[in-house]
Amino acid sequence: MQRLAFTAIVGVMSAGMMFAPTTATAQRSAPPGGAYQKVSALVPLPDYLPGLGTLYVDPATLPAGPFLAYDHAGQLVSSIYMIPLKDMNAKKGFSNLKAAHANVDHVDIVYNAGHPGVAEPHYHLIVWYVSPARAAQLSK
Amino acid sequence: MSASSRRAFLKAGGLALAGLGLGSRREAFAAALSDVRSGSDLALELIAMRSDPLGAHVWFDPIGLFVRPGTTVRWTVRQNVHTATAYHPRNDHHPLRIPTGATPWDSKFLVNPGDHFEVTLTVPGVYDYYCAPHEAAGMVGRIVVGKPGGPGAQPFGYWKGDAGTENWREVPDAARAAFPSIARIMAQHRVHVERRRD
């Protein structure tokens, strides 16, 4: 499981660091468009999740995502990948996960007990495009 | 989903009231309602639905409760998104773990802090319930009404091999480990999850 987690994390970080200016503008402001839908319209969750922001996801990519997160001003702050523990324990791999086209600042890996949409214990792999100080402001 | 959309009334061996979504006025309303109930000799017990800020740890507080028949139990969201859902085959094929004469309940998702759900429990016995998005993480609770008994007092796999139970789901390991024992509930009447270090 540890090897899988490491591989997934490295893959996510590498993908997140890619830069594609042709689509960058579209995803840096909410709504991201395309197949992305507001998560609160798909499952019973608040529009704004303290600590994360307002999330959008392409339902076809559930549960892994990415979930694109935006701050109160509608600016992209992170991409979140949600990996169920049972998939990690089963040594399941995740390849070619999409990434937002922005420069990565840092990555958080956070355990979550579950929530509507991913109702089982899982990890959030959060690829931040803003500093830890700005990320902390999302709790308000 | 708005708080008002979750307003509902139902019977569960008595009267239940759901999801008023009172926001910042919830405490005042709770106090007023408690006064009204005490004046009419009706009991009200409160259970908080909690979470740490990251959503890593989730729990009902208290997790174990003893009440007299006719007591109304109210679950209130403090953090995160939760449900209070009875272990019953009508609730997504979960095993029967409430008295056979009681009506199952499901609060549905309570999304905002202060959203709450009530049920009045009149049939004596053990009532096991869970939070739908957090059952696998062990967010469950147990209420003893009057005296222990019924399916909730049986071992978790008591129903295996019985006709009509083929599509019942197993209680997850983390949930099994989280339930307080009936003996502890009878001794303490209110059982709280031990204080978390994080």
Coordinates of C-alpha atoms in Angstrom, one line a residue:
Chain A
M1 CA 0.0 0.0 0.0
Q2 CA 2.8 2.4 0.8
R3 CA 4.4 1.8 -2.6
L4 CA 1.0 2.5 -4.3
A5 CA 0.5 5.6 -2.3
F6 CA 4.0 6.9 -3.1
T7 CA 3.4 6.2 -6.8
A8 CA 0.1 7.9 -6.8
I9 CA 1.5 10.9 -5.0
V10 CA 4.4 11.3 -7.4
G11 CA 2.1 10.9 -10.3
V12 CA -0.2 13.5 -9.0
M13 CA 2.6 15.9 -8.3
S14 CA 4.2 15.4 -11.7
A15 CA 0.9 15.9 -13.5
G16 CA 0.1 18.9 -11.5
M17 CA 3.4 20.6 -12.4
M18 CA 2.7 20.4 -16.1
F19 CA 1.8 23.7 -17.7
A20 CA -0.4 24.1 -20.7
P21 CA -1.2 27.7 -21.3
T22 CA -3.8 27.0 -23.9
T23 CA -6.3 25.8 -21.2
A24 CA -4.9 27.5 -18.2
T25 CA -7.2 30.5 -18.3
A26 CA -10.4 28.4 -18.4
Q27 CA -9.6 26.4 -15.2
R28 CA -8.1 29.2 -13.1
S29 CA -11.5 30.8 -12.5
A30 CA -14.8 29.2 -11.5
P31 CA -16.6 27.6 -13.1
P32 CA -14.0 25.6 -14.9
G33 CA -16.5 24.6 -17.7
G34 CA -16.4 21.5 -19.8
A35 CA -17.6 18.4 -18.0
Y36 CA -16.9 19.9 -14.6
Q37 CA -20.0 20.3 -12.3
K38 CA -20.3 21.9 -8.9
V39 CA -20.0 19.1 -6.3
S40 CA -22.8 20.6 -4.2
A41 CA -25.1 20.1 -7.2
L42 CA -24.2 16.5 -7.4
V43 CA -24.3 15.4 -3.7
P44 CA -25.6 17.0 -0.5
L45 CA -22.6 19.1 0.5
P46 CA -22.4 22.8 1.2
D47 CA -21.4 25.0 -1.7
Y48 CA -18.3 26.1 0.2
L49 CA -16.3 23.6 2.2
P50 CA -14.2 25.2 4.9
G51 CA -10.6 24.5 4.4
L52 CA -11.0 23.4 0.8
G53 CA -13.2 25.9 -1.0
T54 CA -15.9 25.4 -3.7
L55 CA -15.4 22.1 -5.5
Y56 CA -16.0 21.1 -9.1
V57 CA -15.6 17.6 -10.6
D58 CA -16.2 15.7 -13.8
P59 CA -18.6 13.0 -12.5
A60 CA -17.0 10.5 -14.9
T61 CA -13.8 10.7 -12.9
L62 CA -15.3 9.8 -9.4
P63 CA -14.1 9.0 -6.9
A64 CA -10.5 9.9 -7.7
G65 CA -11.2 13.2 -9.4
P66 CA -9.6 15.7 -9.8
F67 CA -11.8 18.0 -7.8
L68 CA -11.0 21.6 -8.7
A69 CA -11.2 23.9 -5.7
Y70 CA -11.8 27.6 -5.8
D71 CA -11.7 30.3 -3.1
H72 CA -14.4 32.8 -2.3
A73 CA -13.2 35.0 -5.2
G74 CA -13.5 32.1 -7.6
Q75 CA -9.8 31.7 -8.1
L76 CA -8.3 28.2 -8.5
V77 CA -6.5 27.1 -5.3
S78 CA -6.1 23.3 -5.6
S79 CA -6.7 20.0 -7.3
I80 CA -7.9 17.3 -5.0
Y81 CA -7.7 13.5 -5.6
M82 CA -9.7 11.2 -3.4
I83 CA -8.4 7.7 -3.1
P84 CA -10.4 5.2 -1.1
L85 CA -8.4 3.1 1.5
K86 CA -10.0 -0.1 0.2
D87 CA -8.5 0.7 -3.3
M88 CA -5.1 1.3 -1.8
N89 CA -5.3 -1.9 0.3
A90 CA -6.3 -3.7 -2.9
K91 CA -3.2 -2.3 -4.6
K92 CA -5.3 -0.6 -7.2
G93 CA -3.4 1.9 -9.4
F94 CA -4.6 5.2 -10.7
S95 CA -3.1 6.4 -14.0
N96 CA -3.4 9.5 -16.1
L97 CA -5.4 11.5 -13.7
K98 CA -6.2 14.9 -15.1
A99 CA -4.6 18.0 -13.6
A100 CA -5.3 21.6 -13.6
H101 CA -2.8 23.6 -15.5
A102 CA -1.2 25.8 -12.9
N103 CA 2.0 25.9 -11.0
V104 CA 2.2 23.8 -7.9
D105 CA 3.1 25.4 -4.6
H106 CA 2.9 22.4 -2.2
V107 CA 1.0 19.1 -1.6
D108 CA -1.1 17.9 1.4
I109 CA -2.1 14.3 2.0
V110 CA -5.0 14.2 4.4
Y111 CA -7.1 11.3 5.8
N112 CA -10.8 11.7 5.5
A113 CA -13.5 9.5 7.2
G114 CA -15.9 10.0 4.3
H115 CA -18.5 12.3 3.0
P116 CA -21.4 12.3 0.5
G117 CA -20.0 11.3 -2.8
V118 CA -17.1 9.3 -1.3
A119 CA -18.9 7.6 1.6
E120 CA -15.9 5.6 2.9
P121 CA -12.5 6.3 4.5
H122 CA -10.1 7.7 1.9
Y123 CA -7.2 10.1 1.5
H124 CA -7.3 13.5 0.0
L125 CA -4.2 14.3 -2.1
I126 CA -4.4 18.0 -2.3
V127 CA -2.2 19.7 -4.9
W128 CA -2.1 23.4 -3.9
Y129 CA -1.5 26.2 -6.3
V130 CA -1.4 28.7 -3.4
S131 CA 0.9 29.1 -0.4
P132 CA 0.1 27.4 2.9
A133 CA -0.8 30.8 4.3
R134 CA -3.4 31.4 1.6
A135 CA -4.6 27.8 2.0
A136 CA -5.2 28.4 5.7
Q137 CA -7.4 31.3 4.9
L138 CA -9.9 29.0 3.2
S139 CA -11.1 27.8 6.6
K140 CA -13.1 31.1 6.9
Chain B
M1 CA -29.8 20.8 -0.5
S2 CA -31.2 23.6 1.7
A3 CA -32.0 23.1 5.4
S4 CA -35.7 23.8 4.7
S5 CA -35.9 21.0 2.2
R6 CA -35.1 18.5 4.9
R7 CA -38.0 19.5 7.1
A8 CA -40.0 16.4 7.7
F9 CA -42.3 14.7 10.1
L10 CA -42.5 11.0 10.5
K11 CA -43.5 8.3 12.9
A12 CA -41.0 6.0 14.5
G13 CA -42.8 4.4 17.4
G14 CA -44.0 7.9 18.1
L15 CA -43.6 11.4 16.7
A16 CA -40.4 12.6 15.0
L17 CA -39.5 16.1 13.8
A18 CA -36.7 16.7 11.4
G19 CA -34.3 19.4 10.0
L20 CA -35.6 22.8 11.1
G21 CA -32.3 24.4 10.1
L22 CA -32.4 27.1 12.6
G23 CA -28.8 28.3 12.2
S24 CA -27.6 30.7 14.9
R25 CA -30.9 30.6 16.7
R26 CA -30.7 26.9 17.3
E27 CA -29.6 27.0 20.9
A28 CA -32.4 29.4 21.9
F29 CA -34.9 27.3 20.1
A30 CA -33.6 24.1 21.7
A31 CA -33.9 25.6 25.1
A32 CA -37.4 26.8 24.5
L33 CA -38.4 23.5 23.1
S34 CA -36.9 21.7 26.0
D35 CA -38.9 23.8 28.4
V36 CA -42.1 23.1 26.5
R37 CA -41.4 19.4 26.6
S38 CA -40.5 19.3 30.3
G39 CA -43.7 21.2 31.0
S40 CA -45.7 18.5 29.3
D41 CA -43.7 15.7 30.9
L42 CA -42.0 14.7 27.7
A43 CA -38.3 14.0 27.8
L44 CA -35.7 15.2 25.3
E45 CA -32.2 13.9 24.9
L46 CA -29.6 15.5 22.7
I47 CA -26.9 13.8 20.6
A48 CA -24.3 15.9 18.8
M49 CA -22.9 14.8 15.4
R50 CA -19.3 15.8 15.5
S51 CA -16.1 15.9 13.4
D52 CA -12.6 17.3 13.7
P53 CA -11.8 20.1 11.2
L54 CA -10.2 17.8 8.7
G55 CA -13.0 15.3 8.7
A56 CA -10.6 12.6 9.8
H57 CA -12.5 11.7 13.0
V58 CA -16.3 11.7 13.2
W59 CA -18.6 10.6 16.0
F60 CA -21.9 10.8 17.8
D61 CA -21.7 12.4 21.2
P62 CA -22.9 10.6 23.3
I63 CA -22.3 7.4 21.4
G64 CA -24.3 5.4 23.9
L65 CA -27.5 6.5 25.6
F66 CA -30.2 5.1 27.9
V67 CA -33.7 6.6 27.8
R68 CA -37.1 5.8 29.1
P69 CA -39.8 4.8 26.6
G70 CA -41.4 7.9 25.1
T71 CA -38.2 9.9 25.1
T72 CA -37.5 12.1 22.1
V73 CA -33.9 12.0 20.8
R74 CA -32.6 14.8 18.8
W75 CA -29.4 14.6 16.6
T76 CA -27.8 18.0 15.8
V77 CA -25.0 18.6 13.3
R78 CA -22.1 20.5 14.9
Q79 CA -19.4 19.9 12.2
N80 CA -19.3 18.1 8.8
V81 CA -22.2 16.4 7.0
H82 CA -24.0 13.5 8.7
T83 CA -27.1 11.3 8.9
A84 CA -28.7 9.5 11.8
T85 CA -30.0 6.3 10.2
A86 CA -31.5 3.2 11.9
Y87 CA -30.0 -0.2 11.3
H88 CA -32.9 -1.7 9.4
P89 CA -33.3 -3.5 6.0
R90 CA -35.4 -0.6 4.7
N91 CA -32.3 1.6 5.0
D92 CA -30.0 0.3 2.2
H93 CA -30.3 -3.3 3.2
H94 CA -28.7 -2.8 6.6
P95 CA -29.4 -5.6 9.1
L96 CA -32.2 -5.2 11.6
R97 CA -30.8 -3.9 14.8
I98 CA -33.8 -2.0 16.3
P99 CA -36.8 -3.6 18.0
T100 CA -39.1 -5.5 15.6
G101 CA -42.1 -3.3 16.6
A102 CA -40.4 0.0 16.0
T103 CA -40.5 2.0 12.7
P104 CA -37.1 2.7 11.2
W105 CA -35.9 6.2 10.6
D106 CA -33.4 8.0 8.3
S107 CA -32.7 11.6 8.8
K108 CA -31.2 11.9 5.2
F109 CA -28.2 14.2 4.9
L110 CA -28.0 17.0 7.5
V111 CA -25.6 19.5 5.8
N112 CA -25.3 22.6 7.8
P113 CA -24.3 23.2 11.5
G114 CA -27.5 23.3 13.5
D115 CA -29.5 21.1 11.2
H116 CA -31.2 18.5 13.3
F117 CA -33.6 15.5 13.3
E118 CA -35.8 14.0 16.0
V119 CA -37.4 10.7 16.7
T120 CA -39.5 9.6 19.7
L121 CA -38.7 6.1 20.8
T122 CA -41.5 4.2 22.5
V123 CA -40.8 0.5 22.0
P124 CA -38.4 -0.9 24.6
G125 CA -35.1 -2.5 23.4
V126 CA -31.8 -1.7 21.8
Y127 CA -31.6 0.7 18.8
D128 CA -28.4 0.8 16.8
Y129 CA -28.0 3.5 14.2
Y130 CA -25.3 4.8 11.9
C131 CA -24.1 7.8 9.9
A132 CA -24.4 6.9 6.2
P133 CA -21.3 8.6 4.9
H134 CA -19.2 7.6 7.9
E135 CA -20.4 4.1 8.9
A136 CA -17.4 2.5 7.3
A137 CA -15.3 4.8 9.5
G138 CA -17.1 3.6 12.6
M139 CA -19.6 6.5 13.2
V140 CA -22.4 4.6 14.9
G141 CA -24.5 4.9 18.0
R142 CA -26.6 2.8 20.3
I143 CA -29.7 3.7 22.4
V144 CA -31.3 1.5 25.0
V145 CA -34.9 2.3 25.6
G146 CA -36.3 1.0 28.9
K147 CA -34.5 -2.3 29.0
P148 CA -32.2 -4.2 26.7
G149 CA -33.7 -6.6 24.1
G150 CA -34.6 -7.2 20.5
P151 CA -32.3 -7.7 17.5
G152 CA -29.9 -4.9 18.6
A153 CA -29.0 -7.0 21.6
Q154 CA -28.0 -9.9 19.4
P155 CA -24.6 -10.6 17.9
F156 CA -23.9 -8.8 14.7
G157 CA -24.3 -11.9 12.5
Y158 CA -27.4 -13.3 14.2
W159 CA -29.4 -13.2 11.0
K160 CA -27.1 -15.2 8.8
G161 CA -28.9 -18.1 7.1
D162 CA -32.3 -16.8 7.8
A163 CA -34.8 -16.6 4.9
G164 CA -35.2 -13.1 3.5
T165 CA -31.8 -11.8 4.7
E166 CA -29.8 -12.7 1.6
N167 CA -29.3 -9.0 0.6
W168 CA -28.6 -7.7 4.1
R169 CA -25.2 -6.0 4.5
E170 CA -22.6 -6.8 7.0
V171 CA -21.9 -4.2 9.8
P172 CA -18.4 -2.9 8.9
D173 CA -15.6 -3.9 11.2
A174 CA -14.9 -0.3 12.3
A175 CA -18.6 0.1 13.3
R176 CA -18.6 -3.1 15.2
A177 CA -15.6 -2.0 17.2
A178 CA -17.1 1.4 18.0
F179 CA -20.5 0.4 19.6
P180 CA -20.4 0.7 23.3
S181 CA -21.6 -2.4 25.2
I182 CA -25.1 -2.6 26.4
A183 CA -23.8 -3.2 29.9
R184 CA -21.8 0.0 29.8
I185 CA -24.8 2.0 28.6
M186 CA -27.0 0.5 31.4
A187 CA -24.3 1.4 34.0
Q188 CA -23.5 4.9 32.8
H189 CA -26.7 5.9 30.9
R190 CA -24.6 8.3 28.7
V191 CA -21.4 7.0 27.1
H192 CA -19.1 9.4 25.4
V193 CA -16.3 8.8 23.0
E194 CA -13.0 9.1 24.8
R195 CA -11.4 12.5 24.3
R196 CA -9.3 12.6 21.2
R197 CA -5.7 13.8 21.3
D198 CA -6.0 15.5 17.9

